[in-house]
Every structure is written in structure tokens, then in C-alpha cells.
GROMACS .gro file of C-alpha atoms in nm:
model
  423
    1UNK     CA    1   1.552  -2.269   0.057
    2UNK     CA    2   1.572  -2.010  -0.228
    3UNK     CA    3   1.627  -2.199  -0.523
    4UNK     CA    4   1.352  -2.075  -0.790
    5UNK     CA    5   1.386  -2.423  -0.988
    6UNK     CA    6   1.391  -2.713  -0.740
    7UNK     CA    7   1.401  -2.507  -0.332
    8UNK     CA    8   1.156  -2.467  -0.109
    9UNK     CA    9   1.013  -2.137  -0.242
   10UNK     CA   10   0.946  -2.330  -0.561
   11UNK     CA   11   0.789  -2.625  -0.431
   12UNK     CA   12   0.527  -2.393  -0.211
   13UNK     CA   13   0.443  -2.206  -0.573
   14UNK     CA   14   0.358  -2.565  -0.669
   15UNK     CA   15   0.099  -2.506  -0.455
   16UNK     CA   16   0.019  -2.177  -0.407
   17UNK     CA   17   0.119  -1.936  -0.691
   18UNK     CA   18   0.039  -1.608  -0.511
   19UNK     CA   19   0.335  -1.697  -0.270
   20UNK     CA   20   0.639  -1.444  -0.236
   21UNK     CA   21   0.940  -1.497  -0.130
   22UNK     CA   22   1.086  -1.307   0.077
   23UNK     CA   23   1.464  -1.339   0.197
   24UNK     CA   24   1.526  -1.297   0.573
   25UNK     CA   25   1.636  -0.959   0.606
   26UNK     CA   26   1.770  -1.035   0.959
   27UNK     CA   27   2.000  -1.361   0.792
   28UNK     CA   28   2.079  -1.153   0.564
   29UNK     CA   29   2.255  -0.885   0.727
   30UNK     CA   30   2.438  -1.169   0.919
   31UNK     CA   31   2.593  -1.326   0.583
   32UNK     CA   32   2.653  -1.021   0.430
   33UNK     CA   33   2.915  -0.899   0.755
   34UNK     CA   34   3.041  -1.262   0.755
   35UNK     CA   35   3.125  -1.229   0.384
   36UNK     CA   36   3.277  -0.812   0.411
   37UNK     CA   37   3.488  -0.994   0.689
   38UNK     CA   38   3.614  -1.299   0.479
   39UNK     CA   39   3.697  -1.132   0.203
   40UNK     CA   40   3.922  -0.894   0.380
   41UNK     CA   41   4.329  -1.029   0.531
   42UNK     CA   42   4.311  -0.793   0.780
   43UNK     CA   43   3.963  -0.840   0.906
   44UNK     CA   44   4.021  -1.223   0.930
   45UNK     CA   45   4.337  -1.140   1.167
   46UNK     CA   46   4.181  -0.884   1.360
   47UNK     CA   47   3.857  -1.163   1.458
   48UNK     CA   48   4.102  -1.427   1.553
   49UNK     CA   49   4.264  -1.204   1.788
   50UNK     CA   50   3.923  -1.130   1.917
   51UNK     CA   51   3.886  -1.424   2.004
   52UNK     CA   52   4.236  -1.514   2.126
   53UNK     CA   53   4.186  -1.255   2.346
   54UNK     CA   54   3.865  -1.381   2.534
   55UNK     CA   55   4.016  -1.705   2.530
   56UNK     CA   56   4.353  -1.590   2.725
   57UNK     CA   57   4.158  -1.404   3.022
   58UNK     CA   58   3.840  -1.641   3.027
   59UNK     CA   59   4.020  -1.996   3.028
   60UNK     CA   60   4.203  -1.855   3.361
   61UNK     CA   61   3.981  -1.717   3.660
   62UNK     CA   62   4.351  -1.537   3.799
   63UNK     CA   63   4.386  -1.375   3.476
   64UNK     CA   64   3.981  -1.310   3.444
   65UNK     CA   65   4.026  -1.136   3.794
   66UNK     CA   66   4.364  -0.952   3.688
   67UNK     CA   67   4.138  -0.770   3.365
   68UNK     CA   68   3.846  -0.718   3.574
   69UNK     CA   69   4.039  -0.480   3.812
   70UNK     CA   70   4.184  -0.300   3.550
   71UNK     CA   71   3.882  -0.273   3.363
   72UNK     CA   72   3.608  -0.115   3.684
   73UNK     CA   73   3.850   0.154   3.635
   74UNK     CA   74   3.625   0.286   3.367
   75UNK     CA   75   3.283   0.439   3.442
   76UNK     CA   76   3.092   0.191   3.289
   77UNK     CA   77   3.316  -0.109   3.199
   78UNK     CA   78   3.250  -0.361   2.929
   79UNK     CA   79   3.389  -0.749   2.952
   80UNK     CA   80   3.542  -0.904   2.647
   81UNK     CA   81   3.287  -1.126   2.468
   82UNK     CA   82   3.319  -1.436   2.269
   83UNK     CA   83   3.323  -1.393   1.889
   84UNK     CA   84   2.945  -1.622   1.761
   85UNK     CA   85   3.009  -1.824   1.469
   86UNK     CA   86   2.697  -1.818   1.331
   87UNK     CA   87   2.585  -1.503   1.435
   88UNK     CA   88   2.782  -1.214   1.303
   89UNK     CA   89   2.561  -0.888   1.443
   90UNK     CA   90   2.609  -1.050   1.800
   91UNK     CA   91   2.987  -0.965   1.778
   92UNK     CA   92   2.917  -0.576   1.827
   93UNK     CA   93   2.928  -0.684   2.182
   94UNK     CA   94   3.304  -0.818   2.163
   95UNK     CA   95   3.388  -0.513   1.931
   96UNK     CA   96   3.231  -0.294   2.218
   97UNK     CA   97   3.433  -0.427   2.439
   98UNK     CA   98   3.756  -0.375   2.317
   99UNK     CA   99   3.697  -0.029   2.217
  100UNK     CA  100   3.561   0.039   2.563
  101UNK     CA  101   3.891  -0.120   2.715
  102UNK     CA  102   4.116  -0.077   2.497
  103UNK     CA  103   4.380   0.083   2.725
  104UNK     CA  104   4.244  -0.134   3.009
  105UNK     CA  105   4.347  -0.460   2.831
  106UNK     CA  106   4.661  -0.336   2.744
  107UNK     CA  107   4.740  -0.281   3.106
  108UNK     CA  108   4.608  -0.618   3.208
  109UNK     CA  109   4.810  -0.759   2.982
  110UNK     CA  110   5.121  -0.577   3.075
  111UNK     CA  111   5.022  -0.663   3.422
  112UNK     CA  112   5.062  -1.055   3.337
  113UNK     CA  113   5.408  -0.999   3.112
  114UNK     CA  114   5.558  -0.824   3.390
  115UNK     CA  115   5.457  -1.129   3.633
  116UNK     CA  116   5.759  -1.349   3.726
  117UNK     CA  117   5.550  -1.611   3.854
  118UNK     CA  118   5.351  -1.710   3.547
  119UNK     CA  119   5.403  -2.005   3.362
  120UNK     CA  120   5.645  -1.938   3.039
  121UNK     CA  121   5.353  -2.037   2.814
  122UNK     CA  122   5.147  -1.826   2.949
  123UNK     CA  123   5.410  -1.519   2.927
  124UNK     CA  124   5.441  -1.603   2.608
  125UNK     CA  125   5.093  -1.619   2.470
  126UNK     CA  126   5.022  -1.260   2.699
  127UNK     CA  127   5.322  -1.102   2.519
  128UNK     CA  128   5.186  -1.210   2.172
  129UNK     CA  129   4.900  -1.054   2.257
  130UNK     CA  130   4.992  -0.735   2.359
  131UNK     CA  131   5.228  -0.665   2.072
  132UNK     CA  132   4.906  -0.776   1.862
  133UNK     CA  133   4.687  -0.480   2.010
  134UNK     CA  134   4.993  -0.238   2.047
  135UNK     CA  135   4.949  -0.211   1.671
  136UNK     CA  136   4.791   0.072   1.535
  137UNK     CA  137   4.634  -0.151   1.253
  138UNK     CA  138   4.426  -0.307   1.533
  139UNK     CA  139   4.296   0.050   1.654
  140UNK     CA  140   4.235   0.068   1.320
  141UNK     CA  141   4.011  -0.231   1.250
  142UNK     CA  142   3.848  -0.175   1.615
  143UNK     CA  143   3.719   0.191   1.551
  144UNK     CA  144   3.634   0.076   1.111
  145UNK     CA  145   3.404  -0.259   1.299
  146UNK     CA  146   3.280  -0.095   1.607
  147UNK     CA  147   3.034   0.148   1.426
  148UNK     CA  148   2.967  -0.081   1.091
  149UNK     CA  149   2.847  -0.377   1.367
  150UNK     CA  150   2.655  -0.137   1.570
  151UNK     CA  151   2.415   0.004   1.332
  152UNK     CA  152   2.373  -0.386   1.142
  153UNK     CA  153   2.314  -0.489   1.483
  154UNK     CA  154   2.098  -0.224   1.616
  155UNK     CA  155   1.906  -0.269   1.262
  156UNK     CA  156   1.863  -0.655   1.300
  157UNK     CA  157   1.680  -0.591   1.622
  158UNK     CA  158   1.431  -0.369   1.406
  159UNK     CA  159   1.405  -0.612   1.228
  160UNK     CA  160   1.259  -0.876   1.441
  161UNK     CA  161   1.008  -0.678   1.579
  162UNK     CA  162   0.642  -0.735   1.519
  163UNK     CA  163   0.533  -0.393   1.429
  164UNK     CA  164   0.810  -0.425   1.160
  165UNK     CA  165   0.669  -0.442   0.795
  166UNK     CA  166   0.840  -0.491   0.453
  167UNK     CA  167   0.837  -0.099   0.379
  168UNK     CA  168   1.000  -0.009   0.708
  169UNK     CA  169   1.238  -0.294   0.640
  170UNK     CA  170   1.339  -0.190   0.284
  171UNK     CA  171   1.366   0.143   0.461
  172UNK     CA  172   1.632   0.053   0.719
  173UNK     CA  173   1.834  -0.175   0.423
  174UNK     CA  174   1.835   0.127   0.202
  175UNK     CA  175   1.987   0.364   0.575
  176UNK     CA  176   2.216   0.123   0.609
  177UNK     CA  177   2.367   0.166   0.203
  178UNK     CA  178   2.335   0.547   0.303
  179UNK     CA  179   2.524   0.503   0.611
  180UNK     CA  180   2.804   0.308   0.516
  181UNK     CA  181   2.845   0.585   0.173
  182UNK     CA  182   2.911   0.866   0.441
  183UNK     CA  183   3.113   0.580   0.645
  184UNK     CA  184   3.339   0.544   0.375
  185UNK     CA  185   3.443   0.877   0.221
  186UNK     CA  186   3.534   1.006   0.599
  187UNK     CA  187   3.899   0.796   0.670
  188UNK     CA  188   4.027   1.044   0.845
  189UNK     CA  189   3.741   1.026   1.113
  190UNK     CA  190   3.855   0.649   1.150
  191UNK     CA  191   4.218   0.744   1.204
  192UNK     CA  192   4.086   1.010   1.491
  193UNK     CA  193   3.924   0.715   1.687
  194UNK     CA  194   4.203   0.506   1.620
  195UNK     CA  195   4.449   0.777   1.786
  196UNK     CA  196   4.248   0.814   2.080
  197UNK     CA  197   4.271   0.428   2.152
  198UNK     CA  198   4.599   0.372   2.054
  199UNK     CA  199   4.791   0.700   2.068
  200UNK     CA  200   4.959   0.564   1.768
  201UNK     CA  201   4.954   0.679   1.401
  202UNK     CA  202   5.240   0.464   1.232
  203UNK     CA  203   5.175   0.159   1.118
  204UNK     CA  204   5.359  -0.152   1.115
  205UNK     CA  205   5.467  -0.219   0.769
  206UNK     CA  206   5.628   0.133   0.797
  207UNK     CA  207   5.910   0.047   0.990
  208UNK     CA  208   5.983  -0.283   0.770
  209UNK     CA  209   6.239  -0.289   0.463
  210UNK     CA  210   5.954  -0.298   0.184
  211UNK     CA  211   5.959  -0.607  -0.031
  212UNK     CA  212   6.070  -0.624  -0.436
  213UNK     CA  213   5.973  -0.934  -0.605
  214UNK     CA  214   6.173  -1.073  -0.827
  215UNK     CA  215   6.154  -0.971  -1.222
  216UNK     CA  216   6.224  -1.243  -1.440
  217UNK     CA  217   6.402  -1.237  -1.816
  218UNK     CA  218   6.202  -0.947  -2.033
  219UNK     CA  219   5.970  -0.859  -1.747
  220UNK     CA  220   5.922  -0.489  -1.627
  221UNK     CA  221   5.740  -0.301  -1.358
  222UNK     CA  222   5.550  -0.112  -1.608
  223UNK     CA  223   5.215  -0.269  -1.452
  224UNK     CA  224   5.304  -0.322  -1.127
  225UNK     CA  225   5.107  -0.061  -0.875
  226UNK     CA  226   5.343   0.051  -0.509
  227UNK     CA  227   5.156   0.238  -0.285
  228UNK     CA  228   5.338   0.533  -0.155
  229UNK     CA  229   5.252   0.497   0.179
  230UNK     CA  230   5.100   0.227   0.418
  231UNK     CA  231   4.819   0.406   0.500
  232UNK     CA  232   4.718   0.388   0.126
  233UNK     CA  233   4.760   0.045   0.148
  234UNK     CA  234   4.540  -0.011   0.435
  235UNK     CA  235   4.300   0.216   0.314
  236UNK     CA  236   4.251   0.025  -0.050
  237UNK     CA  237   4.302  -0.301   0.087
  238UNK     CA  238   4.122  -0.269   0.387
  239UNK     CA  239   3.871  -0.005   0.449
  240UNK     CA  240   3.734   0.026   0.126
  241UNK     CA  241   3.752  -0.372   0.097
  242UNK     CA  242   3.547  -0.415   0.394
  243UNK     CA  243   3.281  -0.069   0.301
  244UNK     CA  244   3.261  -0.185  -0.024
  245UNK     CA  245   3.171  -0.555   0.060
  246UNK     CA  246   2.870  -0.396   0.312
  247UNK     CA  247   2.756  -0.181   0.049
  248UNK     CA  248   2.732  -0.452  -0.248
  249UNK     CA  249   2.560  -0.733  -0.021
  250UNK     CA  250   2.309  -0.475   0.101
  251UNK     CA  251   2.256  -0.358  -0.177
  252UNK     CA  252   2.156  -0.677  -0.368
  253UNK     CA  253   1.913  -0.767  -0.153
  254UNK     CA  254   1.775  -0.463  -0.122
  255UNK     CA  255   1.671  -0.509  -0.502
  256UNK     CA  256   1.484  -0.803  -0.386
  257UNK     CA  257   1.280  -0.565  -0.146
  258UNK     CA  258   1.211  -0.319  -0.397
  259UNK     CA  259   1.089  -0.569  -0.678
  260UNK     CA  260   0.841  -0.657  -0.413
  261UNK     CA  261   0.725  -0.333  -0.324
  262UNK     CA  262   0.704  -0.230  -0.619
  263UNK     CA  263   0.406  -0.321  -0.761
  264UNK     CA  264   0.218  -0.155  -0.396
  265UNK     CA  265   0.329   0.156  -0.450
  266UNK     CA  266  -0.006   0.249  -0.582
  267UNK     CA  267  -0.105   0.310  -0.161
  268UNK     CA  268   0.235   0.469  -0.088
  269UNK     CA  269   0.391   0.671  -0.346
  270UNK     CA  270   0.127   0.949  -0.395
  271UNK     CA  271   0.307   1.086  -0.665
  272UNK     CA  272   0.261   0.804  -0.953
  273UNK     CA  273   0.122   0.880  -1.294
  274UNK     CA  274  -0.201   0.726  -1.368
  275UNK     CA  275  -0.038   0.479  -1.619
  276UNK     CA  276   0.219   0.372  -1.343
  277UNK     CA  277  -0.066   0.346  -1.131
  278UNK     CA  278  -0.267   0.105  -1.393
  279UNK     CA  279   0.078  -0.098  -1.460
  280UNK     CA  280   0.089  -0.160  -1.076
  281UNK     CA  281  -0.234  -0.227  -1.024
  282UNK     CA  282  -0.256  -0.519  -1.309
  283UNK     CA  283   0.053  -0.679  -1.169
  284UNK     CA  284  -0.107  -0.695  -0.799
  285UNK     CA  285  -0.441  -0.817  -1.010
  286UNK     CA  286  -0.242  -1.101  -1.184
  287UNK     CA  287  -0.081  -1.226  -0.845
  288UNK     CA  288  -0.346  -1.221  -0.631
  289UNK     CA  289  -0.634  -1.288  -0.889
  290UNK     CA  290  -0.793  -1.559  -0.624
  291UNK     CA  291  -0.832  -1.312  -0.343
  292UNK     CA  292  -0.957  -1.010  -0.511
  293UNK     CA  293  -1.247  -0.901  -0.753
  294UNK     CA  294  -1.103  -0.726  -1.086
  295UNK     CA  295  -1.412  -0.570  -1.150
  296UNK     CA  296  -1.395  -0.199  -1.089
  297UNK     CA  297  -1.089  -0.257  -0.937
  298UNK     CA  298  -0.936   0.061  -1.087
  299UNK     CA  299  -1.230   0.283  -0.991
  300UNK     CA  300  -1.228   0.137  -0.604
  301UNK     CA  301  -0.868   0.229  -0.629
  302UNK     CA  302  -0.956   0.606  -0.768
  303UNK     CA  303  -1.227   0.664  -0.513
  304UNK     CA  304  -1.005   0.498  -0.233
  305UNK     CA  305  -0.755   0.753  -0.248
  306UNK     CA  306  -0.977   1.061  -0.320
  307UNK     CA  307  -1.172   0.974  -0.001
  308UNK     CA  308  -0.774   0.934   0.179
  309UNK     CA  309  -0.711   1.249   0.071
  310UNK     CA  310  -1.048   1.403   0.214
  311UNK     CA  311  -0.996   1.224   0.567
  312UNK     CA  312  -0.919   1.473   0.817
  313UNK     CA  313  -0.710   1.272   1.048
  314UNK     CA  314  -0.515   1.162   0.740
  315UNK     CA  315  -0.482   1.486   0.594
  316UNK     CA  316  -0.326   1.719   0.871
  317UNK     CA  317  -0.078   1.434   0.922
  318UNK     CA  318   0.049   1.362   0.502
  319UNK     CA  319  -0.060   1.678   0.353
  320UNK     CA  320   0.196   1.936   0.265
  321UNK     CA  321   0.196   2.297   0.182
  322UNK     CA  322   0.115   2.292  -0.175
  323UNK     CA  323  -0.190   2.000  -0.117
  324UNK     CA  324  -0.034   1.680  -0.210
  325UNK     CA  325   0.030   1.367  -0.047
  326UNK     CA  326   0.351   1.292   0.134
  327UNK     CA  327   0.527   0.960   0.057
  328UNK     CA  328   0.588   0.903   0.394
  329UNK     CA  329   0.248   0.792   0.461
  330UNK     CA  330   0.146   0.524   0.761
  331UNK     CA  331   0.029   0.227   0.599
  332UNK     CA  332  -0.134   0.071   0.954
  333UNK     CA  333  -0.326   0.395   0.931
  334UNK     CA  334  -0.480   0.320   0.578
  335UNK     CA  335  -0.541  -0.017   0.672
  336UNK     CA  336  -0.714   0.086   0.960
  337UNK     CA  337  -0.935   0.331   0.758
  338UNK     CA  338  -0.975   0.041   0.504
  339UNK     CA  339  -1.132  -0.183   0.732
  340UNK     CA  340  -1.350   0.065   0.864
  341UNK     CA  341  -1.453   0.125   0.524
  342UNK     CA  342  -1.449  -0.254   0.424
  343UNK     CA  343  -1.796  -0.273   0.290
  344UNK     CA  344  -1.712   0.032   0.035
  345UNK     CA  345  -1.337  -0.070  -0.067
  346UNK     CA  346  -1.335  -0.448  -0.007
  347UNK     CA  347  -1.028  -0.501  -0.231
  348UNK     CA  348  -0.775  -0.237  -0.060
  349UNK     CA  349  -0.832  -0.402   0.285
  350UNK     CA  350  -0.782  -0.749   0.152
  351UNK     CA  351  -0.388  -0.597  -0.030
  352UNK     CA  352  -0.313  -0.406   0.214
  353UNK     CA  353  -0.358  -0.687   0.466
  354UNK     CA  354  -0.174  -0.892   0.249
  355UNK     CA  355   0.093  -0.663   0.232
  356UNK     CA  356   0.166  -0.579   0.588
  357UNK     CA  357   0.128  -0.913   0.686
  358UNK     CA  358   0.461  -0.993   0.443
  359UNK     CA  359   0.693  -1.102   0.685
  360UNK     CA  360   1.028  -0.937   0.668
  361UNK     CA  361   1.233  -1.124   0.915
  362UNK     CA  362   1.177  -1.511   1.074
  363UNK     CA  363   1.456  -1.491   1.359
  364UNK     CA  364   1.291  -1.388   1.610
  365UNK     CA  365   1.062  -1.725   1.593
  366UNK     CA  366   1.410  -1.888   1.557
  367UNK     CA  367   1.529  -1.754   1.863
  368UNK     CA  368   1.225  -1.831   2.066
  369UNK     CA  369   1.299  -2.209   1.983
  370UNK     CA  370   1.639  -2.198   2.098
  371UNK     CA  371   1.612  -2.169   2.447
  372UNK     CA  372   1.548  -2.540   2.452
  373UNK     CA  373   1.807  -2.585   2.645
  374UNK     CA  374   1.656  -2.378   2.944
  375UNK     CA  375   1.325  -2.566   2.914
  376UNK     CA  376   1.482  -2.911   2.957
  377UNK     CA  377   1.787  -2.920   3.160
  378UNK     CA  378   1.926  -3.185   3.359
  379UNK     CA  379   1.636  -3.151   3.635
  380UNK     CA  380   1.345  -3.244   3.348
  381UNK     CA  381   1.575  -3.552   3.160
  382UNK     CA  382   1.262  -3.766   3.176
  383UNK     CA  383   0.986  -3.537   3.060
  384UNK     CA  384   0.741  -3.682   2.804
  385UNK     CA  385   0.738  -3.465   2.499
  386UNK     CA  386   0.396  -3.375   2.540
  387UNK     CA  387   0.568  -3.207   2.857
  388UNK     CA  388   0.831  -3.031   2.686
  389UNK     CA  389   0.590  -2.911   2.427
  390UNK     CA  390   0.380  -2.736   2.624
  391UNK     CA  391   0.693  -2.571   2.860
  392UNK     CA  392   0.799  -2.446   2.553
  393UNK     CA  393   0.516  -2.316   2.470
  394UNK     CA  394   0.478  -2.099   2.782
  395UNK     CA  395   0.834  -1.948   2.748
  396UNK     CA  396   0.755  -1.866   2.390
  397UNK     CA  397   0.433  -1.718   2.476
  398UNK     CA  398   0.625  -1.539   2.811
  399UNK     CA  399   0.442  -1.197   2.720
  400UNK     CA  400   0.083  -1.371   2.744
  401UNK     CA  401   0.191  -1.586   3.075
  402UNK     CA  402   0.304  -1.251   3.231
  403UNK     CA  403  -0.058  -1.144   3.235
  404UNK     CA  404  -0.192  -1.423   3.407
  405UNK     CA  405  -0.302  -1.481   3.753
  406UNK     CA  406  -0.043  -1.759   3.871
  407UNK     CA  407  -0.146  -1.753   4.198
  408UNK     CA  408  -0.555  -1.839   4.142
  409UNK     CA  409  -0.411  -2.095   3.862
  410UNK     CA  410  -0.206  -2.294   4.094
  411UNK     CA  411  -0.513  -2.272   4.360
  412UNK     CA  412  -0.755  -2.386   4.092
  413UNK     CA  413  -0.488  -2.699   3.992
  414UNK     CA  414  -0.428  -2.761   4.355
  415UNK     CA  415  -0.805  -2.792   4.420
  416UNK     CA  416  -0.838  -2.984   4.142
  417UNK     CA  417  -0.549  -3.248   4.217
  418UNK     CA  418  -0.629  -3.289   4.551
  419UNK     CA  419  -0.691  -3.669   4.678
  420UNK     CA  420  -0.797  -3.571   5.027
  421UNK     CA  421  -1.094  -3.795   5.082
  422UNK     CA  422  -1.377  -3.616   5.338
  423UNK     CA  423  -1.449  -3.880   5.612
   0.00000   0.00000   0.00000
């Protein structure tokens, strides 16, 4: 799909040079906590336990019913969730879960070891698990993923909303970098959470003999780094491992934002020089040379903004103290004015519609389609796919059916279809 020599977005240039490509930003939050996880021991052992755990109590409906009485203890209790394969943001909900019922799991699964009646395999497999969330590495890992998940997923729903455009987008990738900064140099806020799950604060490895390797002939320990404690250990090769990971990903396809906004900062970034201005303004000519006029181009531009500034709706709203324009400017509000205006600044409405109409995410459309499964179910097996195309089409398009009349629909078709004959 990306490849720039022989992918998709190189074939469609074939055709259409003024194409962009834009990475999902929605995918791409998904690969980039599927790649801080796999690159991180811990984090692999702590999602396998995950899903160990929702495995154990959901492949038993006596064992499902033992954790759901322990957890409607809490206010508002959470059930354990599946870990998604493919979709890494959805696991905030399993990471909720524990966190919520932490204590509550615990007790379930005491509940089960302390059962005489219960198969040995199953004793077994409960008592592996509770000495696996006993830990106080897994409090750990629960209270580093719970928020990290949270905001990615709580930004991937931003994401995939219509209104969002590639400037809001970049926005929420570059919050995100911002986030995870603070995230990381605050440990000791982890360790807090962590205690109040767990009411631990030794780890594991503590209370093991720690390990020498061997030296062999002429070799010294001159290189060789110990940590002093295991909570620098777990801190190095852990937290910062999996912070670190977040922040890189993000970062690097943030770039790819910013490369593309770049050259539109001309209606956004009041502050440019008049040579940045001109720089940004040729590059936006040379791209989309088909669908603009270059001919006083630069003085449209000029007179464009002056009359901006002079709008009084637009004014109270971006104008500051000392009479310049704020950055933070709505760009459906320029638009707006720019189609009003269209017969005076022709060329700003046609880039600015170009560049809100840059789509920043496709997985909402994605998602839409997968509901096939709902649409033809065992009941419709031997629907036409003329059928199928148009029942999907009405539970893609649920927002527009809602507005409908049903009723006076299925009156009009049942007139229609009627084969009484009048004698």
C-alpha cells in the first residue's frame, strides 16, 4: 500500500500526480502499541496472561458465575475482555478490566483454589494464575498499560470521526508524544497505582539468588552493567522500553503529517514571513497546478487574509491583545467565509476544500463493512447479492434510515405488492 516505487500510492500518481498519501492515522496508532508491546519481555508476558485469564473464567459458565459475584461487589463492575489480535486500542477494555477488578479476581480465583471439588487441572491452572497476578510486576504493567491504551484508544475514536481533519489529527498525534513525555518522567506515580492494586512493592526477582554468568579465560566484568536494584531493572527494561517505543512510532509518523501540512500553513500559521509565505504558496502551486489559476495567486492570497483579518466574526474569535492572528484559527470557518466569497478568492476555496477534505483516517469505512456478518446470518443463506448489497447498504447508511418514515414506506410497498384482484 505505501511503497513509493511499485505500491498502491505509486500506481494512483501514475495517474493522478496531485495525489497525497496519507497514512491511516487510526492503523497507525494500532501498529505502533502492537510494536511498544513486542519489543518489550515483560509486556509480551503480561498480554498472555490477559488472555489466559479470560480464557480460565469464560471457557467455564461455574467459574464465569464464581467471578461475576465477586466482581458486582464493586460499584460499577467491569468483565474481563478478550485480548483482539488485530486490533490493539480495543484492548483498553481488557486492561480496564483488570484494573477495575483487580482485587476481585484475585478473590475469585482464591475462591476456585480453595475448592475441593474442582478438577486437579483446573486447580492447577487457577493457582498459576493467581501467583501470576499476586506479583507486583503485574500491578505494575496493569497501571504502565491502563492509561497509555486509554488515551491511544480514546484518540483513535477522534480519529474516525467525520468532522476530523488532518490539522486536528496532527494535533492529537503530536498530544499523544506530549502525553507519554510527562508519562514517562513520573515512575513513581506508576508505583502509587500499582500499590493500591496490589498492596505490594517488592518485586519478584528480589527475593531470588541473583545470577553471575560465567567469565571465561582473560575475560572481566569491566563492561558488564548490574543494576542495583530490581526496580531499576524494571524501570530500564520495561517502562522506558515500552514509553520510548510509543514515543518513537508516534513520532515518525507524525513527520509524515507535518510534511503535509506544511506547505498550508499559509491559512493557519498567521505568523509566517512573507518569504515563507511565497515558498509555501509555490509548493501548493506546483501540486495542484490543474485545479488552480497561478495568476495573481499571491495577491488573492494577500487580500484573502487582510479581508480575514477585517471580518468581525473572525476577529473577536482569533484576535489577541496586541492585534495579531492566533494560530489556533478554525479552518471550517475560513472555508465557510471562502465560499461565501468564492467569486472574489476562487483559489482559497478550491485549497482549502482540498485540504479539509484530506482524509486522516479510513477505519471507520472499514468497520462499517464488517458487520457482514449481522447482515447475512444463517436466516438470509440464500440471498442474491443484489440483496445483500443493498442490506448493507442500509446498516451503513443507519444514520440516514433513522430519519425515515418506516411505517408510510412499508404501507407504500405493501400497496404496491399487493395481488388482491377487485371482483
Amino acid at each position: 500500500m505505501a511503497g513509493k516505487y511499485s505500491g498502491l500510492q505509486a500506481r494512483i500518481k501514475q495517474y493522478g500526480a496531485s495525489a497525497v498519501f496519507i497514512p491511516c492515522a487510526n492503523h497507525s496508532l494500532n501498529l505502533v502499541a502492537n510494536f511498544a508491546a513486542e519489543n518489550c519481555k515483560n509486556a509480551v508476558h503480561y498480554f498472555n496472561f490477559l488472555q489466559k485469564l479470560y480464557n480460565f473464567f469464560s471457557s467455564s459458565t461455574h467459574r464465569w458465575k464464581i467471578l461475576t459475584e465477586c466482581l458486582k461487589m464493586n460499584e460499577t463492575p467491569v468483565f474481563l475482555k478478550r485480548c483482539s489480535a488485530t486490533r490493539w486500542s480495543a484492548r483498553a477494555d481488557a486492561v480496564l478490566a483488570i484494573k477495575v477488578g483487580f482485587k476481585n479476581i484475585k478473590e475469585a480465583l482464591s475462591k476456585i483454589c480453595d475448592d475441593k471439588d474442582e478438577k486437579l487441572a483446573t486447580l492447577d491452572e487457577a493457582n498459576a494464575l493467581l501467583k501470576q497476578i499476586t506479583k507486583h510486576e503485574t500491578a505494575l504493567m496493569t497501571a504502565i498499560w491502563n492509561p497509555l491504551l486509554q488515551r491511544i484508544n480514546a484518540t483513535s475514536k477522534s480519529l474516525q470521526t467525520v468532522e476530523c481533519e488532518l490539522l486536528k489529527g496532527a494535533a492529537l498525534m503530536n498530544s499523544l508524544v506530549k502525553f507519554i513525555d510527562h508519562f514517562r518522567a513520573d515512575f513513581a506515580n506508576v508505583e502509587e497505582g500499582a500499590k493500591e492494586l496490589s498492596d505490594l512493592s517488592s518485586f519478584v526477582s528480589e527475593e531470588k539468588r541473583v545470577r553471575k554468568r560465567k567469565l571465561f579465560h582473560e575475560e572481566t566484568r569491566e563492561n558488564e552493567h548490574q543494576f542495583c536494584t530490581a526496580r531499576d531493572e524494571f524501570i530500564v527494561n520495561s517502562f522506558y522500553v515500552i514509553c520510548d517505543n510509543f514515543k518513537a512510532q508516534i513520532t515518525q509518523r507524525a513527520e509524515k503529517y507535518e510534511s503535509i501540512l506544511e506547505p498550508f500553513k499559509v491559512f493557519y500559521d498567521w505568523n509566517l514571513s512573507l518569504e515563507n509565505r511565497k515558498k509555501y504558496l509555490n509548493i501548493l502551486l506546483e501540486i495542484y497546478k490543474n485545479d488552480i489559476d497561478a495568476n495573481n495567486l499571491q495577491d488573492e492570497l494577500d487580500q484573502f487574509l487582510i479581508f480575514l483579518k477585517d471580518n468581525t466574526e473572525l476577529s473577536e474569535a482569533c484576535v489577541d491583545d496586541n492585534k495579531e492572528m492566533n494560530v489556533k484559527v478554525e479552518l471550517r470557518t475560513i472555508y465557510t467565509i471562502a465560499k461565501d466569497m468564492s467569486c472574489t478568492f476562487p483559489n482559497m476555496e478550491t485549497l482549502l476544500k482540498i485540504f479539509l477534505t484530506i482524509p486522516i483516517s479510513n477505519a471507520s469505512g472499514e468497520r462499517s463493512f464488517s458487520v457482514l456478518k449481522r447482515v447475512k446470518n444463517y436466516l438470509r443463506n440464500s440471498m442474491g447479492e443484489s440483496k445483500l448489497n443493498s442490506l448493507a447498504m442500509l446498516y451503513i447508511e443507519q444514520d440516514l434510515m433513522d430519519e425515515l418514515d418506516t411505517e408510510k414506506i412499508m404501507e407504500e410497498f405493501a400497496r404496491k405488492k399487493s395481488r388482491r384482484k377487485h371482483l
